[in-house]
Amino acid sequence: NFGADAAGRYYCSAMQNNELARQRHVDLSLLQPPEFLLGNRNLTIMEGDDLNIPCDCSGIPEPEVTWFKNTEPINININEDKSLTLVDVTAISSGMYQCQCTNEIGNAQATFAVQVKGPAKIISEAVDKSVRKDSEVTLTCEAQGSPTPSIVWLKDGRALPSDSRIRHHENLYESTIYI
């Protein structure tokens, strides 16, 4: 039975008259399927920063590495050490990244959850409006950021009063008031 302790260099020696005439060596190695070292698999980064995700797998023979984002193959920004670099990340860089290591006797996969945090931004256009007295007007504000920002309406620098004339509707990214 071939065990890990049997791996090594073996020599075949041809002897003549008690002297070494020829010698050859054979290296014998134990095939090992890919395996990963443990590491942080939940990664959080600020928008605009760079992120390097390591793919620390080992195996014999040396595994081939393939990267995926949300199950789609990635072929760019893969470094010599098999790590993946995300440059100038944005919200769309968030997702599940998989490093798959494969050799002739097996494969292994590590998944990294990447979350990009960013400052609050108002993404809707500010449009001034003119309305007639006693008519209804709708004002909408859309914001994004991570964590998701809350939207607060002010009039002349003060919070809007609770008033039966003002209705407020809010979902995850948008707030609308009806006056």
PDB file of C-alpha atoms in Angstrom:
ATOM      1  CA  ASN A   1       0.000   0.000   0.000  1.00  0.00           C
ATOM      2  CA  PHE A   2       1.316   3.392  -1.011  1.00  0.00           C
ATOM      3  CA  GLY A   3       1.237   5.791   1.938  1.00  0.00           C
ATOM      4  CA  ALA A   4       2.356   9.396   2.280  1.00  0.00           C
ATOM      5  CA  ASP A   5       5.616   8.210   3.892  1.00  0.00           C
ATOM      6  CA  ALA A   6       6.522   6.302   0.683  1.00  0.00           C
ATOM      7  CA  ALA A   7       6.826   9.521  -1.352  1.00  0.00           C
ATOM      8  CA  GLY A   8      10.389  10.544  -2.148  1.00  0.00           C
ATOM      9  CA  ARG A   9      13.339   9.983  -4.489  1.00  0.00           C
ATOM     10  CA  TYR A  10      14.312   6.410  -5.323  1.00  0.00           C
ATOM     11  CA  TYR A  11      17.629   5.455  -6.938  1.00  0.00           C
ATOM     12  CA  CYS A  12      18.352   2.582  -9.270  1.00  0.00           C
ATOM     13  CA  SER A  13      22.069   1.818  -9.088  1.00  0.00           C
ATOM     14  CA  ALA A  14      23.981  -0.500 -11.397  1.00  0.00           C
ATOM     15  CA  MET A  15      27.039  -1.936  -9.713  1.00  0.00           C
ATOM     16  CA  GLN A  16      30.034  -3.616 -11.363  1.00  0.00           C
ATOM     17  CA  ASN A  17      32.879  -5.062  -9.357  1.00  0.00           C
ATOM     18  CA  ASN A  18      31.408  -3.458  -6.218  1.00  0.00           C
ATOM     19  CA  GLU A  19      31.599  -0.030  -7.847  1.00  0.00           C
ATOM     20  CA  LEU A  20      28.782   2.220  -8.966  1.00  0.00           C
ATOM     21  CA  ALA A  21      28.629   2.072 -12.762  1.00  0.00           C
ATOM     22  CA  ARG A  22      25.342   3.890 -13.436  1.00  0.00           C
ATOM     23  CA  GLN A  23      22.616   5.488 -11.393  1.00  0.00           C
ATOM     24  CA  ARG A  24      19.180   6.879 -12.203  1.00  0.00           C
ATOM     25  CA  HIS A  25      16.560   8.304  -9.933  1.00  0.00           C
ATOM     26  CA  VAL A  26      12.786   8.254  -9.871  1.00  0.00           C
ATOM     27  CA  ASP A  27      10.724  10.778  -7.936  1.00  0.00           C
ATOM     28  CA  LEU A  28       7.587   9.256  -6.466  1.00  0.00           C
ATOM     29  CA  SER A  29       4.871  11.598  -5.264  1.00  0.00           C
ATOM     30  CA  LEU A  30       1.476  11.091  -3.694  1.00  0.00           C
ATOM     31  CA  LEU A  31      -1.363  12.577  -5.745  1.00  0.00           C
ATOM     32  CA  GLN A  32      -3.543  14.820  -3.592  1.00  0.00           C
ATOM     33  CA  PRO A  33      -6.900  16.326  -4.543  1.00  0.00           C
ATOM     34  CA  PRO A  34      -7.245  20.095  -4.176  1.00  0.00           C
ATOM     35  CA  GLU A  35      -8.050  21.446  -0.744  1.00  0.00           C
ATOM     36  CA  PHE A  36      -8.403  24.959   0.683  1.00  0.00           C
ATOM     37  CA  LEU A  37      -6.824  26.672   3.620  1.00  0.00           C
ATOM     38  CA  LEU A  38      -9.377  28.302   5.875  1.00  0.00           C
ATOM     39  CA  GLY A  39      -9.849  32.043   5.554  1.00  0.00           C
ATOM     40  CA  ASN A  40     -12.404  34.823   5.765  1.00  0.00           C
ATOM     41  CA  ARG A  41     -15.130  34.111   3.237  1.00  0.00           C
ATOM     42  CA  ASN A  42     -17.340  37.170   4.010  1.00  0.00           C
ATOM     43  CA  LEU A  43     -15.644  40.264   2.641  1.00  0.00           C
ATOM     44  CA  THR A  44     -16.836  43.867   3.006  1.00  0.00           C
ATOM     45  CA  ILE A  45     -15.203  46.740   1.151  1.00  0.00           C
ATOM     46  CA  MET A  46     -15.875  50.431   0.613  1.00  0.00           C
ATOM     47  CA  GLU A  47     -16.913  51.654  -2.824  1.00  0.00           C
ATOM     48  CA  GLY A  48     -13.912  52.879  -4.830  1.00  0.00           C
ATOM     49  CA  ASP A  49     -11.377  50.637  -3.045  1.00  0.00           C
ATOM     50  CA  ASP A  50      -9.522  47.641  -4.508  1.00  0.00           C
ATOM     51  CA  LEU A  51     -10.028  44.097  -3.198  1.00  0.00           C
ATOM     52  CA  ASN A  52      -7.734  41.093  -3.572  1.00  0.00           C
ATOM     53  CA  ILE A  53      -9.445  37.722  -3.016  1.00  0.00           C
ATOM     54  CA  PRO A  54      -6.978  34.872  -2.408  1.00  0.00           C
ATOM     55  CA  CYS A  55      -7.429  31.380  -3.801  1.00  0.00           C
ATOM     56  CA  ASP A  56      -5.341  29.419  -1.299  1.00  0.00           C
ATOM     57  CA  CYS A  57      -5.686  25.877  -2.534  1.00  0.00           C
ATOM     58  CA  SER A  58      -3.120  23.127  -2.702  1.00  0.00           C
ATOM     59  CA  GLY A  59      -2.893  19.711  -4.319  1.00  0.00           C
ATOM     60  CA  ILE A  60      -0.561  17.433  -6.252  1.00  0.00           C
ATOM     61  CA  PRO A  61      -0.342  17.986  -9.120  1.00  0.00           C
ATOM     62  CA  GLU A  62      -0.755  21.778  -8.814  1.00  0.00           C
ATOM     63  CA  PRO A  63      -4.465  22.561  -9.352  1.00  0.00           C
ATOM     64  CA  GLU A  64      -5.769  24.688 -12.215  1.00  0.00           C
ATOM     65  CA  VAL A  65      -7.772  27.667 -10.901  1.00  0.00           C
ATOM     66  CA  THR A  66     -10.979  29.058 -12.400  1.00  0.00           C
ATOM     67  CA  TRP A  67     -12.874  32.070 -10.988  1.00  0.00           C
ATOM     68  CA  PHE A  68     -16.627  32.698 -11.163  1.00  0.00           C
ATOM     69  CA  LYS A  69     -18.923  35.553 -10.121  1.00  0.00           C
ATOM     70  CA  ASN A  70     -22.468  34.397  -9.420  1.00  0.00           C
ATOM     71  CA  THR A  71     -21.696  31.189 -11.411  1.00  0.00           C
ATOM     72  CA  GLU A  72     -20.422  33.114 -14.494  1.00  0.00           C
ATOM     73  CA  PRO A  73     -16.730  32.566 -15.426  1.00  0.00           C
ATOM     74  CA  ILE A  74     -14.304  35.478 -14.874  1.00  0.00           C
ATOM     75  CA  ASN A  75     -11.233  35.733 -17.075  1.00  0.00           C
ATOM     76  CA  ILE A  76      -9.813  39.133 -16.090  1.00  0.00           C
ATOM     77  CA  ASN A  77      -7.780  40.432 -13.138  1.00  0.00           C
ATOM     78  CA  ILE A  78      -6.496  36.976 -12.160  1.00  0.00           C
ATOM     79  CA  ASN A  79      -2.992  37.251 -10.713  1.00  0.00           C
ATOM     80  CA  GLU A  80       0.009  34.895 -10.950  1.00  0.00           C
ATOM     81  CA  ASP A  81      -0.706  33.652  -7.420  1.00  0.00           C
ATOM     82  CA  LYS A  82      -4.244  32.719  -8.625  1.00  0.00           C
ATOM     83  CA  SER A  83      -5.887  35.486  -6.544  1.00  0.00           C
ATOM     84  CA  LEU A  84      -8.563  37.731  -8.054  1.00  0.00           C
ATOM     85  CA  THR A  85      -8.270  41.535  -7.875  1.00  0.00           C
ATOM     86  CA  LEU A  86     -11.328  43.771  -8.062  1.00  0.00           C
ATOM     87  CA  VAL A  87     -10.291  47.335  -8.919  1.00  0.00           C
ATOM     88  CA  ASP A  88     -12.259  50.482  -7.971  1.00  0.00           C
ATOM     89  CA  VAL A  89     -15.283  48.483  -6.787  1.00  0.00           C
ATOM     90  CA  THR A  90     -18.848  49.700  -7.157  1.00  0.00           C
ATOM     91  CA  ALA A  91     -22.171  48.331  -5.926  1.00  0.00           C
ATOM     92  CA  ILE A  92     -22.351  45.969  -8.920  1.00  0.00           C
ATOM     93  CA  SER A  93     -19.112  44.345  -7.691  1.00  0.00           C
ATOM     94  CA  SER A  94     -21.129  42.858  -4.801  1.00  0.00           C
ATOM     95  CA  GLY A  95     -21.935  39.170  -5.177  1.00  0.00           C
ATOM     96  CA  MET A  96     -20.772  35.617  -4.701  1.00  0.00           C
ATOM     97  CA  TYR A  97     -17.283  34.838  -6.025  1.00  0.00           C
ATOM     98  CA  GLN A  98     -16.137  31.230  -6.404  1.00  0.00           C
ATOM     99  CA  CYS A  99     -12.597  29.963  -6.742  1.00  0.00           C
ATOM    100  CA  GLN A 100     -12.561  26.456  -8.219  1.00  0.00           C
ATOM    101  CA  CYS A 101      -9.388  24.346  -8.065  1.00  0.00           C
ATOM    102  CA  THR A 102      -9.143  21.238 -10.234  1.00  0.00           C
ATOM    103  CA  ASN A 103      -6.469  18.605 -10.797  1.00  0.00           C
ATOM    104  CA  GLU A 104      -6.550  15.101 -12.278  1.00  0.00           C
ATOM    105  CA  ILE A 105      -7.904  13.473  -9.128  1.00  0.00           C
ATOM    106  CA  GLY A 106     -10.448  15.961  -7.850  1.00  0.00           C
ATOM    107  CA  ASN A 107     -11.691  19.484  -7.359  1.00  0.00           C
ATOM    108  CA  ALA A 108     -12.610  21.867  -4.569  1.00  0.00           C
ATOM    109  CA  GLN A 109     -14.411  25.185  -4.465  1.00  0.00           C
ATOM    110  CA  ALA A 110     -14.384  28.138  -2.084  1.00  0.00           C
ATOM    111  CA  THR A 111     -17.095  30.804  -2.131  1.00  0.00           C
ATOM    112  CA  PHE A 112     -16.590  34.404  -1.039  1.00  0.00           C
ATOM    113  CA  ALA A 113     -19.500  36.755  -0.303  1.00  0.00           C
ATOM    114  CA  VAL A 114     -18.430  40.271  -1.310  1.00  0.00           C
ATOM    115  CA  GLN A 115     -20.442  43.240  -0.079  1.00  0.00           C
ATOM    116  CA  VAL A 116     -19.597  46.743  -1.274  1.00  0.00           C
ATOM    117  CA  LYS A 117     -20.565  49.526   1.106  1.00  0.00           C
ATOM    118  CA  GLY A 118     -20.980  53.027  -0.209  1.00  0.00           C
ATOM    119  CA  PRO A 119     -22.021  56.489   0.878  1.00  0.00           C
ATOM    120  CA  ALA A 120     -25.626  57.612   0.575  1.00  0.00           C
ATOM    121  CA  LYS A 121     -26.406  59.245  -2.771  1.00  0.00           C
ATOM    122  CA  ILE A 122     -29.538  60.887  -4.070  1.00  0.00           C
ATOM    123  CA  ILE A 123     -29.937  59.470  -7.564  1.00  0.00           C
ATOM    124  CA  SER A 124     -33.140  61.169  -8.723  1.00  0.00           C
ATOM    125  CA  GLU A 125     -33.104  64.487 -10.533  1.00  0.00           C
ATOM    126  CA  ALA A 126     -34.217  67.537  -8.556  1.00  0.00           C
ATOM    127  CA  VAL A 127     -36.899  69.209 -10.665  1.00  0.00           C
ATOM    128  CA  ASP A 128     -38.367  72.530  -9.566  1.00  0.00           C
ATOM    129  CA  LYS A 129     -42.155  72.705  -9.928  1.00  0.00           C
ATOM    130  CA  SER A 130     -44.745  75.458 -10.105  1.00  0.00           C
ATOM    131  CA  VAL A 131     -48.333  74.614  -9.175  1.00  0.00           C
ATOM    132  CA  ARG A 132     -51.635  76.404  -8.741  1.00  0.00           C
ATOM    133  CA  LYS A 133     -53.074  77.001  -5.312  1.00  0.00           C
ATOM    134  CA  ASP A 134     -55.227  74.124  -4.027  1.00  0.00           C
ATOM    135  CA  SER A 135     -53.808  71.631  -6.575  1.00  0.00           C
ATOM    136  CA  GLU A 136     -51.908  68.483  -5.680  1.00  0.00           C
ATOM    137  CA  VAL A 137     -48.194  68.049  -6.308  1.00  0.00           C
ATOM    138  CA  THR A 138     -46.016  64.963  -6.074  1.00  0.00           C
ATOM    139  CA  LEU A 139     -42.349  65.131  -5.021  1.00  0.00           C
ATOM    140  CA  THR A 140     -40.159  62.059  -5.359  1.00  0.00           C
ATOM    141  CA  CYS A 141     -36.680  61.354  -4.009  1.00  0.00           C
ATOM    142  CA  GLU A 142     -34.612  58.241  -4.802  1.00  0.00           C
ATOM    143  CA  ALA A 143     -31.506  57.374  -2.822  1.00  0.00           C
ATOM    144  CA  GLN A 144     -29.037  54.511  -2.710  1.00  0.00           C
ATOM    145  CA  GLY A 145     -26.147  53.439  -0.528  1.00  0.00           C
ATOM    146  CA  SER A 146     -25.016  50.584   1.612  1.00  0.00           C
ATOM    147  CA  PRO A 147     -26.369  50.267   4.155  1.00  0.00           C
ATOM    148  CA  THR A 148     -29.606  51.545   2.572  1.00  0.00           C
ATOM    149  CA  PRO A 149     -30.159  55.164   3.634  1.00  0.00           C
ATOM    150  CA  SER A 150     -33.447  56.418   5.051  1.00  0.00           C
ATOM    151  CA  ILE A 151     -35.030  59.411   3.302  1.00  0.00           C
ATOM    152  CA  VAL A 152     -36.193  62.402   5.343  1.00  0.00           C
ATOM    153  CA  TRP A 153     -38.150  65.313   3.861  1.00  0.00           C
ATOM    154  CA  LEU A 154     -37.539  68.879   5.102  1.00  0.00           C
ATOM    155  CA  LYS A 155     -39.218  72.184   4.195  1.00  0.00           C
ATOM    156  CA  ASP A 156     -37.177  75.327   4.715  1.00  0.00           C
ATOM    157  CA  GLY A 157     -34.725  73.315   6.844  1.00  0.00           C
ATOM    158  CA  ARG A 158     -37.392  71.806   9.135  1.00  0.00           C
ATOM    159  CA  ALA A 159     -39.007  68.389   9.220  1.00  0.00           C
ATOM    160  CA  LEU A 160     -42.383  68.240   7.513  1.00  0.00           C
ATOM    161  CA  PRO A 161     -45.229  68.459  10.056  1.00  0.00           C
ATOM    162  CA  SER A 162     -47.778  65.691  10.475  1.00  0.00           C
ATOM    163  CA  ASP A 163     -50.548  67.160   8.403  1.00  0.00           C
ATOM    164  CA  SER A 164     -53.584  65.586   6.768  1.00  0.00           C
ATOM    165  CA  ARG A 165     -52.671  67.391   3.521  1.00  0.00           C
ATOM    166  CA  ILE A 166     -49.317  65.566   3.286  1.00  0.00           C
ATOM    167  CA  ARG A 167     -49.222  61.856   2.437  1.00  0.00           C
ATOM    168  CA  HIS A 168     -45.942  60.005   2.499  1.00  0.00           C
ATOM    169  CA  HIS A 169     -45.105  56.763   0.685  1.00  0.00           C
ATOM    170  CA  GLU A 170     -41.736  55.033   1.088  1.00  0.00           C
ATOM    171  CA  ASN A 171     -40.199  51.840  -0.216  1.00  0.00           C
ATOM    172  CA  LEU A 172     -36.647  50.573  -0.029  1.00  0.00           C
ATOM    173  CA  TYR A 173     -35.041  53.155  -2.349  1.00  0.00           C
ATOM    174  CA  GLU A 174     -37.712  55.810  -2.975  1.00  0.00           C
ATOM    175  CA  SER A 175     -39.797  58.267  -0.996  1.00  0.00           C
ATOM    176  CA  THR A 176     -42.764  60.188  -2.389  1.00  0.00           C
ATOM    177  CA  ILE A 177     -44.824  62.898  -0.746  1.00  0.00           C
ATOM    178  CA  TYR A 178     -48.173  64.137  -1.991  1.00  0.00           C
ATOM    179  CA  ILE A 179     -49.046  67.685  -0.986  1.00  0.00           C
TER     180      ILE A 179
END
